[in-house]
Short mmCIF file of C-alpha atoms in Angstrom, two decimals:
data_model
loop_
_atom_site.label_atom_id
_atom_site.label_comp_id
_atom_site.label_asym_id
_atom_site.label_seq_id
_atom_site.Cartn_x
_atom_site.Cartn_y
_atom_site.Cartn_z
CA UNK S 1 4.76 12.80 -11.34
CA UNK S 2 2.12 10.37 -11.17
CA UNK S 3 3.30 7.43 -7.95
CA UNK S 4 3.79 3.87 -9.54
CA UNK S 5 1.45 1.43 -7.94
CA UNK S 6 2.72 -0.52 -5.15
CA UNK S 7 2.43 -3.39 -7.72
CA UNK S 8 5.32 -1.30 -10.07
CA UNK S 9 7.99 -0.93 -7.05
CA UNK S 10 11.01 -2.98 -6.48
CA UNK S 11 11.37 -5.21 -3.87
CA UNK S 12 13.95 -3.48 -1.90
CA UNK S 13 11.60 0.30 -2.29
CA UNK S 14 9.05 -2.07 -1.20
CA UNK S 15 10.67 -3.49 1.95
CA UNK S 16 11.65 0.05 2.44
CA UNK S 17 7.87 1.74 2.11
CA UNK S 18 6.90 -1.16 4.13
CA UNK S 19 9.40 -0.20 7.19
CA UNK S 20 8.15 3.44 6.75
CA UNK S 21 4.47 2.36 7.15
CA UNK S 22 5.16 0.65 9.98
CA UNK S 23 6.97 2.80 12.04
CA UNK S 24 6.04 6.20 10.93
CA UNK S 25 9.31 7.79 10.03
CA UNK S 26 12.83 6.44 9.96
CA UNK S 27 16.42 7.82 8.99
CA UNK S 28 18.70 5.39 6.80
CA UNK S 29 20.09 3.78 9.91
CA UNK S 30 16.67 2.55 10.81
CA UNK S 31 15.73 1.40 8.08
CA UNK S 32 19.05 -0.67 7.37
CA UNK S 33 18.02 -2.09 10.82
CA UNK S 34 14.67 -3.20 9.79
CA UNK S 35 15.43 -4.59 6.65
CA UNK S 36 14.72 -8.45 6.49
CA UNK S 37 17.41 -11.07 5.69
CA UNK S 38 20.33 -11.64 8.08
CA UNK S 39 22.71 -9.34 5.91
CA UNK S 40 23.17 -5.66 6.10
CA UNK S 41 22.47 -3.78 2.94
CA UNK S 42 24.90 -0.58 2.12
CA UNK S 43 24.16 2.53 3.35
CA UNK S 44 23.95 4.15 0.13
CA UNK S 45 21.80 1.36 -1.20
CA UNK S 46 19.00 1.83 1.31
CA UNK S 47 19.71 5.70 1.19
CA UNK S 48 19.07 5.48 -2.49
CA UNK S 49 15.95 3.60 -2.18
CA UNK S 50 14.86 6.16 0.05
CA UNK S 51 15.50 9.10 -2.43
CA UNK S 52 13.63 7.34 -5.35
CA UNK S 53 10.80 6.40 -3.66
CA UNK S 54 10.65 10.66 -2.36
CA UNK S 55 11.77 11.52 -6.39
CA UNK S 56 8.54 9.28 -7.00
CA UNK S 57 6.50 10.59 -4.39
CA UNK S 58 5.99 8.30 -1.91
CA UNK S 59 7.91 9.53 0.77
CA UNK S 60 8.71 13.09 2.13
CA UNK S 61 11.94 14.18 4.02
CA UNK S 62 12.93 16.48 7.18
CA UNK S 63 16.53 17.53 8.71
CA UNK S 64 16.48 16.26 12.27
CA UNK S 65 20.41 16.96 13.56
CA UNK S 66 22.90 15.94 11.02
CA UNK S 67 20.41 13.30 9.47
CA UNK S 68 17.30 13.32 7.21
CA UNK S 69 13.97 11.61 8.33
CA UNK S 70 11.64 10.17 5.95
CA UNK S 71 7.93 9.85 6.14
CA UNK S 72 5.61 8.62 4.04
CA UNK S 73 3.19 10.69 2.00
CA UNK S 74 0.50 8.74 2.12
CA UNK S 75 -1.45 5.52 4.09
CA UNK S 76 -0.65 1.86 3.76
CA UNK S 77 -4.51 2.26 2.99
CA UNK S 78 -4.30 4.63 0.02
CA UNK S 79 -1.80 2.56 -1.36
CA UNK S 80 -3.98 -0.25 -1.56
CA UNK S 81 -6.77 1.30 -2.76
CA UNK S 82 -4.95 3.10 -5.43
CA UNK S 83 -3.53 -0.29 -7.00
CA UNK S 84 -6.85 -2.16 -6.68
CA UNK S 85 -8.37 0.87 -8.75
CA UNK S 86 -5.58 0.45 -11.39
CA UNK S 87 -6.27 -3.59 -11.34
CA UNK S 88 -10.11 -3.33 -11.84
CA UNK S 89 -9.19 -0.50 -14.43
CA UNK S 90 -6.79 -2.75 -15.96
CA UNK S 91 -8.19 -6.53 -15.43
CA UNK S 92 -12.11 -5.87 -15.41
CA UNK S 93 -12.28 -2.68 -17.70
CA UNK S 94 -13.30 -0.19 -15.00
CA UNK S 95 -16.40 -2.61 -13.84
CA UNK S 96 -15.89 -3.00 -10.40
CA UNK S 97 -19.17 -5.12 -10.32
CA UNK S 98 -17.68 -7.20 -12.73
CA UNK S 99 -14.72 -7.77 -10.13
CA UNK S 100 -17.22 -8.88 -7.38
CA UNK S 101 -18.75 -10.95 -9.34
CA UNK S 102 -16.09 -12.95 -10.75
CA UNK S 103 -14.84 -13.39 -6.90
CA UNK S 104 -18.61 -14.89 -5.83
CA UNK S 105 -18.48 -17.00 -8.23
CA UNK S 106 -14.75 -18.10 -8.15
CA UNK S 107 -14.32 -18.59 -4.27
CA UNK S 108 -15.13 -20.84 -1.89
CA UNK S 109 -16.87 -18.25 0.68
CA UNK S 110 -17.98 -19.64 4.28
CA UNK S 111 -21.33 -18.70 5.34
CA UNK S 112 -19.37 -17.04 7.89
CA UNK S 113 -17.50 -14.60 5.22
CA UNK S 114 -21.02 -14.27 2.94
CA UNK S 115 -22.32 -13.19 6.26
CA UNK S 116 -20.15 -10.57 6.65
CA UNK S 117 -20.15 -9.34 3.11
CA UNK S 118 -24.23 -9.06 3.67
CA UNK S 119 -23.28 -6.46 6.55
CA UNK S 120 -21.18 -4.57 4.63
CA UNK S 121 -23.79 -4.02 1.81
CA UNK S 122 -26.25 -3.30 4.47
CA UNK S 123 -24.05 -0.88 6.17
CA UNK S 124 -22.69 0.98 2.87
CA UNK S 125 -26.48 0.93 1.64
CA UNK S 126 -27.61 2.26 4.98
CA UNK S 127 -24.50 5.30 4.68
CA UNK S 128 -25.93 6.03 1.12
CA UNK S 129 -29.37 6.51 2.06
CA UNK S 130 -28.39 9.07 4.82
#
């Protein structure tokens, strides 16, 4: 099964993916713990968050004791990167260079942040002629 982009989750398997991220692996008890907003969610309502969001392939489990521990399959990072190549797939045709140029032209950038854009051309054009 192909994962939903982080884009196409809920906001509770969010919050929960989120929590994982962060601390690397957590059981349902953490998690419930972690959750933002003054009020305790159910146990089965986290637990079930966690099990879609392994049915979906975002997270893995392991027994530890009486209890299962979940970890994530993947990075924050390859999260990101995977819905940012769905949005320029879906918003700019495929044309990344499209993409940048609509955000030159459409932002205010410091000199500070074209600055640093500059070094990161340099650098990637510097990698590719290795």
């Amino acid at each position: 099964m192909k994962k939903k982009s982080l884009d196409d989750l809920g906001e509770l398997q969010r919050a929960v993916i989120e929590i994982i991220w962060e601390l690397g692996r957590a059981n349902v008890h953490e998690v419930r713990e972690h959750l933002a907003g003054g009020k305790k969610l159910a146990y089965t309502t986290v637990l079930t968050a966690l099990q879609k969001l392994e049915k979906a392939g975002w997270l893995t489990h392991r027994s530890e004791g009486k209890s299962y521990v979940y970890l994530p399959t993947g990075t924050r990072d390859q999260a990101g990167a995977r819905s940012l190549r769905q949005f320029i797939k879906h918003v700019f045709d495929g044309d990344a260079m499209l993409m940048f140029q609509h955000l030159i032209r459409q932002t205010n950038l410091k000199d500070e942040e074209l600055r640093e854009i500059r070094e990161m051309i340099d650098s990637k054009r510097l990698l590719q002629n290795e």
